[in-house]
PDB file of C-alpha atoms in Angstrom:
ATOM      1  CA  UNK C 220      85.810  96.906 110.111  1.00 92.00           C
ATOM      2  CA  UNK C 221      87.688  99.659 111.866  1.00 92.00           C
ATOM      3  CA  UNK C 222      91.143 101.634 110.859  1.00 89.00           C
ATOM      4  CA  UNK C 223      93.045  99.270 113.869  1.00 90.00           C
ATOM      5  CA  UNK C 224      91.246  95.783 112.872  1.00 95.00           C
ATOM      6  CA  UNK C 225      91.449  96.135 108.745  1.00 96.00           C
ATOM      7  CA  UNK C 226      95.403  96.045 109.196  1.00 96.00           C
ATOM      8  CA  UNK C 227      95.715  94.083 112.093  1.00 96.00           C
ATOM      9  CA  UNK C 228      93.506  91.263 110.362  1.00 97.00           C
ATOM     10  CA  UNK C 229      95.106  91.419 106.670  1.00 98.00           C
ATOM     11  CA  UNK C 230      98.475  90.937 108.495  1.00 98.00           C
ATOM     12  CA  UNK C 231      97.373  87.465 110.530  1.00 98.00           C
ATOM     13  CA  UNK C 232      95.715  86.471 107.149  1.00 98.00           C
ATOM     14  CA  UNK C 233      98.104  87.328 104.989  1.00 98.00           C
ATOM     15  CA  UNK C 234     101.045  85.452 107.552  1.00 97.00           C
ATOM     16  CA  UNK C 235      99.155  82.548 107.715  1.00 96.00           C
ATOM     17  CA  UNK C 236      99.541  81.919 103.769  1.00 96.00           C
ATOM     18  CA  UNK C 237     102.414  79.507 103.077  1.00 93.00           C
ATOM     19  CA  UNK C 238     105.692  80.847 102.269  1.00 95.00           C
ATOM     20  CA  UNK C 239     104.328  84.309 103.091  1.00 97.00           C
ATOM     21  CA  UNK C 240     107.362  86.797 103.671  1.00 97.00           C
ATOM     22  CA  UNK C 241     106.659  90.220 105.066  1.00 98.00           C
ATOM     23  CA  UNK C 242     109.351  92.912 104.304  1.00 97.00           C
ATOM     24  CA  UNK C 243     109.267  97.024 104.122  1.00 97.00           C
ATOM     25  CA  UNK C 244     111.128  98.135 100.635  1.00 95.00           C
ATOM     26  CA  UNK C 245     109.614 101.730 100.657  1.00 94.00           C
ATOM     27  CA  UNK C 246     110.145 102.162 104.329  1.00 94.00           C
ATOM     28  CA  UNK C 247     108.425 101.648 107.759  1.00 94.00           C
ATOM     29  CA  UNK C 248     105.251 102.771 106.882  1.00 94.00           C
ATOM     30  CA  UNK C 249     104.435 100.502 103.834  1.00 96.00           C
ATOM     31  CA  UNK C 250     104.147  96.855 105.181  1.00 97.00           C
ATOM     32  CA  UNK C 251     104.566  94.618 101.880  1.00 98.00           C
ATOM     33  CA  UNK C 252     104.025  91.163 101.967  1.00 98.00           C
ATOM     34  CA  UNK C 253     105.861  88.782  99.200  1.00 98.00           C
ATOM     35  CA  UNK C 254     105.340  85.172  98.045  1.00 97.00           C
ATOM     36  CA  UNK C 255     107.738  83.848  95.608  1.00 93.00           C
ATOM     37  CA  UNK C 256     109.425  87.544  95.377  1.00 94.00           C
ATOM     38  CA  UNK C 257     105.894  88.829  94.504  1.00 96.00           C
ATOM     39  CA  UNK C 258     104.270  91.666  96.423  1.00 97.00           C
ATOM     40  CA  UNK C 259     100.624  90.276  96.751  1.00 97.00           C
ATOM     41  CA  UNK C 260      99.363  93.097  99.439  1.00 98.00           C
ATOM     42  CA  UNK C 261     100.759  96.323 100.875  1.00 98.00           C
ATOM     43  CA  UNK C 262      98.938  97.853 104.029  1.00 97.00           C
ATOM     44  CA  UNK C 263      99.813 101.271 105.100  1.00 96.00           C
ATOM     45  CA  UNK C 264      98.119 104.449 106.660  1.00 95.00           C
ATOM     46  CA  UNK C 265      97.886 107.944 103.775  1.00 93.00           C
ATOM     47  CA  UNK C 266      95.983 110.796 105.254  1.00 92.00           C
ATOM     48  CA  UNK C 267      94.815 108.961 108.396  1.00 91.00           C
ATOM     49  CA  UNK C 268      93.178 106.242 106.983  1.00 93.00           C
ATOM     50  CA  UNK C 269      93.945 102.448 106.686  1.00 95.00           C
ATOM     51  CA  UNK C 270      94.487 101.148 103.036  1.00 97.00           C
ATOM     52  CA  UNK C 271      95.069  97.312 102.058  1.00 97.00           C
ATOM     53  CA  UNK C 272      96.366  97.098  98.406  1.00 98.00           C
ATOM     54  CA  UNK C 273      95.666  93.333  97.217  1.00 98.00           C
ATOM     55  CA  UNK C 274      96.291  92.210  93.398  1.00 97.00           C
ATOM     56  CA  UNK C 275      92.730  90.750  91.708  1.00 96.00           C
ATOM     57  CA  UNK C 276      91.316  89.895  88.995  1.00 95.00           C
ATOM     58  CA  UNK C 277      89.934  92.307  86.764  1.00 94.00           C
ATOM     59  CA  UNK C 278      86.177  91.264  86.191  1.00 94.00           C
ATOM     60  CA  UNK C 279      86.156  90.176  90.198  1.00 94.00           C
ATOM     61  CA  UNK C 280      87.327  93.751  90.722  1.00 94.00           C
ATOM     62  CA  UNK C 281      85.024  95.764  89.404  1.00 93.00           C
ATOM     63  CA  UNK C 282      82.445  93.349  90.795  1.00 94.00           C
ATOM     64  CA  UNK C 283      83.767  94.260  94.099  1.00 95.00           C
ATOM     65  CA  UNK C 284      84.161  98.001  93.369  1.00 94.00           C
ATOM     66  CA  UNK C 285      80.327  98.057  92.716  1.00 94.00           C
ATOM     67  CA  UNK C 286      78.994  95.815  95.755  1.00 95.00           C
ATOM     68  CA  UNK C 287      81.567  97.409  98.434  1.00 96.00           C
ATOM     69  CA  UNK C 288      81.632 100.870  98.421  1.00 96.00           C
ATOM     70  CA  UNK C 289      85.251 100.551 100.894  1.00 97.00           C
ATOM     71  CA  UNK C 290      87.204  98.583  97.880  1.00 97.00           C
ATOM     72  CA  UNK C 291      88.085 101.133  95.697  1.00 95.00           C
ATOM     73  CA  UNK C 292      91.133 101.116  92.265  1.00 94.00           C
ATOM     74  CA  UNK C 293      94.144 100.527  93.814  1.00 91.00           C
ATOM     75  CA  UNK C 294      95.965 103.396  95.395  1.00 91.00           C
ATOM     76  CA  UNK C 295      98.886 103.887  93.767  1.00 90.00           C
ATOM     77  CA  UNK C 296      98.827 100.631  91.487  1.00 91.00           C
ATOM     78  CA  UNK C 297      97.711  99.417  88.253  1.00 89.00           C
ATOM     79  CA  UNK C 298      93.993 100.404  88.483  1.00 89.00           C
ATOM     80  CA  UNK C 299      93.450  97.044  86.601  1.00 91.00           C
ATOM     81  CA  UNK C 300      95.297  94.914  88.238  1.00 95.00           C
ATOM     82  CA  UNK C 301      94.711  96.156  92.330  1.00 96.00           C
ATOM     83  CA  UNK C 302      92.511  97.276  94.861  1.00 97.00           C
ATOM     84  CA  UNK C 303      92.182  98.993  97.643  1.00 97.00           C
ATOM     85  CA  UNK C 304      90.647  97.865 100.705  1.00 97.00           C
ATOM     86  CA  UNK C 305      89.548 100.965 103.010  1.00 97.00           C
ATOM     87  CA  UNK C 306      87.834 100.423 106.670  1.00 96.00           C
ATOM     88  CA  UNK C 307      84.063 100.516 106.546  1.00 95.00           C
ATOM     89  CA  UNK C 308      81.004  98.232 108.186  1.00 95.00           C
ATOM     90  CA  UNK C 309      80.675  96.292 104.666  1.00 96.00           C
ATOM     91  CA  UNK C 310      84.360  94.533 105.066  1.00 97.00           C
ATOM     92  CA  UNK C 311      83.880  91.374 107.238  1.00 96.00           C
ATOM     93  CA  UNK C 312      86.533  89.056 108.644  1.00 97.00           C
ATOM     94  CA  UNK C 313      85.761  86.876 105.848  1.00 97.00           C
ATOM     95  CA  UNK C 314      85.552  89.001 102.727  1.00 97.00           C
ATOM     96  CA  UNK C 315      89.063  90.342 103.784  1.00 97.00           C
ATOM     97  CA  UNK C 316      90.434  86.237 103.824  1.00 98.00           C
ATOM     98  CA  UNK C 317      88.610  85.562 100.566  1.00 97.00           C
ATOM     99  CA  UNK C 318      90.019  88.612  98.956  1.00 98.00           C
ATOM    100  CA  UNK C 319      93.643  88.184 100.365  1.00 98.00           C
ATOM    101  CA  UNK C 320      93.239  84.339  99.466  1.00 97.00           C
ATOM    102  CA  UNK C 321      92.609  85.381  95.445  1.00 97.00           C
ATOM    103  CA  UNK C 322      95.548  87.961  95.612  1.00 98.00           C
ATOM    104  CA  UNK C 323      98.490  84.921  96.830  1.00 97.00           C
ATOM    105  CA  UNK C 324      96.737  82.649  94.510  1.00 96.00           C
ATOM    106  CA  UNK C 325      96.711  85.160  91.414  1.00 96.00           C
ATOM    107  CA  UNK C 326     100.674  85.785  92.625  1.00 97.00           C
ATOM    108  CA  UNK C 327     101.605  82.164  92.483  1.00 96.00           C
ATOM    109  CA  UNK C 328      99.651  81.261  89.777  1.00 95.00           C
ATOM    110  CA  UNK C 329     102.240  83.471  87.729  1.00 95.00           C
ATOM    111  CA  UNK C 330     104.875  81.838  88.851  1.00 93.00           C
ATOM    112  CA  UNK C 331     106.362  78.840  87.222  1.00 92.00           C
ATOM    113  CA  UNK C 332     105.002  75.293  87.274  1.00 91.00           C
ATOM    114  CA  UNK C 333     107.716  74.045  89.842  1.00 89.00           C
ATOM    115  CA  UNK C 334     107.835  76.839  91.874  1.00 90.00           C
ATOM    116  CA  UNK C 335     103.805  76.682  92.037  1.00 91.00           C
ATOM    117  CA  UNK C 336     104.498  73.102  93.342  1.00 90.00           C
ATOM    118  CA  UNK C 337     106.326  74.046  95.862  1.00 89.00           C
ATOM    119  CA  UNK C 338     104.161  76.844  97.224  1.00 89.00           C
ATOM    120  CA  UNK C 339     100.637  75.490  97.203  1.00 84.00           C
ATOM    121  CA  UNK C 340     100.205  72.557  99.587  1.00 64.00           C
ATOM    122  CA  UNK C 341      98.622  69.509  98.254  1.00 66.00           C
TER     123      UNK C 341
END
């Protein structure tokens, strides 16, 4: 997946998510997108190249990290807790939908129960 597809396809994912709110707290060039008040990805351009930050699980991440050489620790998060998503030919359509798909559903689950309830659709 190119520079011009990676972002273009986490943003229709990521706004097709229920209750999905896209907003830019650290300025025009950091797209964050919010469920519940939660940033679950952040897409912006350092150095000429496309990143896609996305929250994961920790075991699933370093999975990830060692199949995909183009998801790396997230840039400028909590190496734990994030990853970054880089353009490269081993990031399909569908990995990006599963792994934006995990991130909102690690996000809600930390919300509370009723909240949750109201998010997820039955």
């Amino acid at each position: 997946m190119n520079e011009t597809l990676l972002h273009a396809s986490a943003h229709r994912i990521a706004l097709e998510l229920p209750f999905t709110e896209q907003c830019w707290p650290f300025g025009p060039d950091c797209d964050v997108f919010k469920v519940g008040d939660r940033m679950f990805m952040l897409t912006m351009t350092v150095r000429g190249r496309a990143l896609v930050n996305l929250k994961a699980d920790p075991q699933k991440s370093l999975l990830h990290q060692e199949i995909y050489r183009s998801i790396e620790p997230g840039y400028h998060m909590n190496k734990k807790h994030w990853i970054t998503v880089v353009p490269g030919d081993d990031i399909s359509y569908d990995l990006l939908v599963e792994l934006i798909a995990d991130s909102w559903n690690l996000v809600v689950d930390k919300l509370p129960k009723r909240v949750q309830k109201r998010l997820r659709p039955v």
